[in-house]
């Protein structure tokens, strides 16, 4: 229980101009435990997505004509995915969180990296990260990651669902293509690792669909 507020010193006019006094007060509050800058305690392990097998042996390279590479951007996400926690949709307008489950980074970044690696593995395209595109970004793949969590709106049959609206813009600006991709896996377990595995499988399926579509476009 914080009691420092009861004993907070009355500040004289001279003290208002004294930075040392302010520092002393702040220090006293911190030592008294009244200010807490620590967040919630993280789980013992963090979760991530599996990566596909490397597209080539170490030391192998690829080349592309101007405008022929593809840049994979981090997708936009709704508010429920602007966190490292795993959301659970419990009704049309209600969400909860999986207790003890936390990704190593935000789902948008995880999914972007998975899609990049999968396109590199399943196509012959030169795949670029946005930080590598200052000279020639080539084609651009962006979109919105709409779902990346557990759908429990049917309590008797919850599923891990990944849904992605992709937008591919051609390098020469002559056109674009859009498509929605979705995959789901049953997930009846309340174990965070089991739920993460189901999401991992669904995300891998979506990434493979995206890669095949990009290769065809």
XYZ file of C-alpha atoms in Angstrom:
217
model
C 0.000 0.000 0.000
C 1.375 3.402 -0.970
C 1.439 5.934 1.851
C 3.874 8.475 0.449
C 1.020 10.672 -0.754
C 0.078 11.319 2.852
C 3.569 12.537 3.633
C 4.158 14.413 0.390
C 6.135 17.542 1.402
C 4.584 20.955 0.951
C 6.549 22.649 -1.786
C 7.729 26.174 -1.101
C 8.264 28.779 -3.812
C 11.997 28.292 -3.541
C 11.674 24.551 -4.051
C 9.729 25.058 -7.271
C 12.875 26.452 -8.805
C 15.131 23.835 -7.366
C 15.753 20.868 -9.657
C 17.576 19.059 -6.875
C 14.450 19.140 -4.740
C 12.382 17.675 -7.557
C 14.909 14.877 -8.042
C 14.860 14.090 -4.337
C 11.063 13.894 -4.278
C 10.973 11.618 -7.330
C 13.630 9.401 -5.783
C 11.677 9.133 -2.556
C 8.530 8.114 -4.416
C 10.382 5.420 -6.352
C 12.011 4.031 -3.230
C 8.640 4.021 -1.533
C 7.205 1.833 -4.253
C 4.572 4.329 -5.353
C 5.669 4.402 -8.991
C 5.913 1.137 -10.887
C 7.363 1.100 -14.403
C 7.489 -2.683 -14.759
C 4.964 -4.427 -17.013
C 3.217 -7.749 -16.477
C 5.498 -10.682 -15.924
C 6.177 -12.472 -19.244
C 5.530 -16.222 -19.596
C 8.514 -18.585 -19.138
C 8.775 -19.161 -22.923
C 7.885 -17.084 -25.991
C 6.250 -18.400 -29.144
C 7.150 -18.005 -32.812
C 6.308 -19.471 -36.226
C 8.168 -22.267 -37.959
C 10.265 -21.276 -40.957
C 10.255 -23.249 -44.216
C 13.345 -25.058 -45.404
C 15.977 -22.728 -46.905
C 15.412 -21.910 -50.567
C 19.078 -22.445 -51.413
C 22.340 -23.627 -49.951
C 24.500 -21.164 -48.055
C 26.513 -19.076 -50.477
C 24.042 -19.479 -53.346
C 22.578 -16.325 -54.805
C 19.813 -15.041 -57.042
C 19.622 -12.157 -59.453
C 16.765 -10.229 -60.999
C 16.310 -7.745 -63.820
C 15.250 -4.251 -62.874
C 11.702 -4.291 -61.525
C 11.572 -8.092 -61.320
C 12.198 -8.525 -57.581
C 9.404 -8.411 -55.026
C 9.264 -6.538 -51.736
C 7.153 -8.013 -48.931
C 5.736 -5.388 -46.581
C 4.497 -5.907 -43.037
C 0.692 -6.165 -43.270
C -1.585 -3.796 -41.438
C -3.494 -5.350 -38.552
C -6.609 -4.577 -36.489
C -6.299 -3.500 -32.860
C -6.619 -7.085 -31.608
C -3.329 -7.974 -33.333
C -1.358 -4.912 -32.250
C 0.040 -6.947 -29.368
C 2.181 -10.023 -28.789
C -0.681 -11.808 -27.047
C -2.948 -14.356 -28.764
C -6.549 -13.148 -29.078
C -9.620 -15.340 -28.659
C -12.818 -14.294 -30.364
C -15.603 -15.406 -28.045
C -18.530 -13.701 -29.808
C -19.234 -11.320 -32.659
C -18.124 -8.352 -30.547
C -16.048 -9.825 -27.699
C -12.418 -10.894 -27.397
C -10.317 -12.475 -24.656
C -6.652 -13.515 -24.435
C -4.889 -16.859 -24.146
C -3.377 -16.970 -20.666
C 0.362 -17.555 -20.621
C 0.803 -17.215 -24.411
C 3.001 -14.541 -25.945
C 4.722 -14.222 -29.341
C 8.345 -13.124 -29.622
C 7.138 -10.157 -31.721
C 3.917 -8.759 -33.135
C 1.945 -11.100 -35.450
C 2.263 -8.752 -38.436
C 6.060 -8.981 -38.403
C 6.015 -12.745 -37.832
C 3.669 -13.258 -40.762
C 5.637 -10.946 -43.068
C 8.818 -12.934 -42.452
C 7.006 -16.253 -42.977
C 5.527 -15.079 -46.288
C 8.926 -13.772 -47.442
C 10.657 -17.061 -46.655
C 7.887 -19.112 -48.255
C 7.894 -17.082 -51.490
C 11.676 -17.445 -51.666
C 11.343 -21.205 -51.204
C 8.462 -21.852 -53.625
C 9.365 -19.411 -56.432
C 12.483 -18.188 -58.207
C 11.812 -14.566 -57.305
C 14.331 -12.329 -55.544
C 12.544 -11.449 -52.312
C 13.370 -8.185 -50.558
C 12.665 -6.712 -47.162
C 11.368 -3.098 -47.140
C 14.699 -1.996 -45.654
C 16.457 -3.245 -48.817
C 14.323 -1.372 -51.329
C 15.884 2.086 -51.530
C 17.028 1.482 -55.133
C 14.606 -0.929 -56.797
C 11.692 -2.358 -54.783
C 10.256 -4.160 -57.809
C 6.773 -5.539 -57.259
C 5.215 -4.881 -53.842
C 3.129 -7.238 -51.738
C 1.177 -5.713 -48.907
C -2.244 -6.270 -47.382
C -4.101 -6.714 -44.113
C -3.762 -9.561 -41.629
C -7.372 -9.772 -40.478
C -7.253 -12.833 -38.211
C -4.407 -14.497 -36.382
C -5.842 -16.103 -33.287
C -8.384 -18.509 -31.849
C -12.001 -18.359 -33.028
C -14.189 -19.698 -30.215
C -17.510 -18.263 -31.367
C -18.583 -21.909 -31.598
C -17.472 -23.094 -28.119
C -17.798 -26.763 -29.053
C -15.454 -26.455 -32.042
C -12.855 -23.666 -31.624
C -10.388 -23.185 -34.465
C -7.088 -21.388 -34.932
C -7.732 -19.031 -37.858
C -5.437 -17.012 -40.112
C -6.929 -14.679 -42.718
C -4.981 -12.351 -44.987
C -6.140 -9.886 -47.647
C -3.223 -9.543 -50.077
C -2.559 -6.650 -52.460
C 0.165 -6.999 -55.093
C 1.228 -3.912 -57.025
C 3.217 -4.412 -60.221
C 6.610 -2.745 -60.466
C 5.745 -0.667 -63.523
C 2.564 0.656 -61.938
C 0.362 -0.772 -64.671
C -1.894 -2.680 -62.345
C -2.498 -4.541 -59.119
C -4.099 -7.747 -57.966
C -5.938 -8.606 -54.744
C -6.993 -11.854 -53.131
C -8.124 -13.165 -49.759
C -6.408 -16.182 -48.219
C -7.626 -18.127 -45.221
C -6.820 -21.312 -43.329
C -8.022 -22.836 -40.061
C -7.047 -25.705 -37.800
C -9.135 -27.327 -35.025
C -7.841 -26.386 -31.591
C -9.721 -27.867 -28.658
C -6.785 -27.695 -26.254
C -6.305 -24.955 -23.674
C -2.520 -25.456 -23.813
C -0.893 -22.272 -25.242
C 1.709 -24.349 -27.102
C -0.978 -26.455 -28.782
C -2.872 -23.331 -29.844
C 0.351 -21.813 -31.190
C 1.060 -25.002 -33.173
C -2.405 -24.847 -34.741
C -1.838 -21.206 -35.675
C 1.589 -22.115 -37.035
C 0.047 -24.728 -39.344
C -2.693 -22.364 -40.512
C -0.191 -19.568 -41.145
C 2.056 -21.923 -43.140
C -0.877 -22.945 -45.337
C -1.802 -19.311 -46.013
C 1.821 -18.413 -46.769
C 2.038 -21.276 -49.284
C -1.172 -20.125 -50.970
C 0.182 -16.582 -51.185
C 3.504 -17.769 -52.613
C 1.816 -19.834 -55.346
C -0.466 -16.907 -56.222
C 2.448 -14.458 -56.372
C 4.420 -16.854 -58.554
C 1.503 -17.112 -60.980
C 0.880 -13.347 -61.085
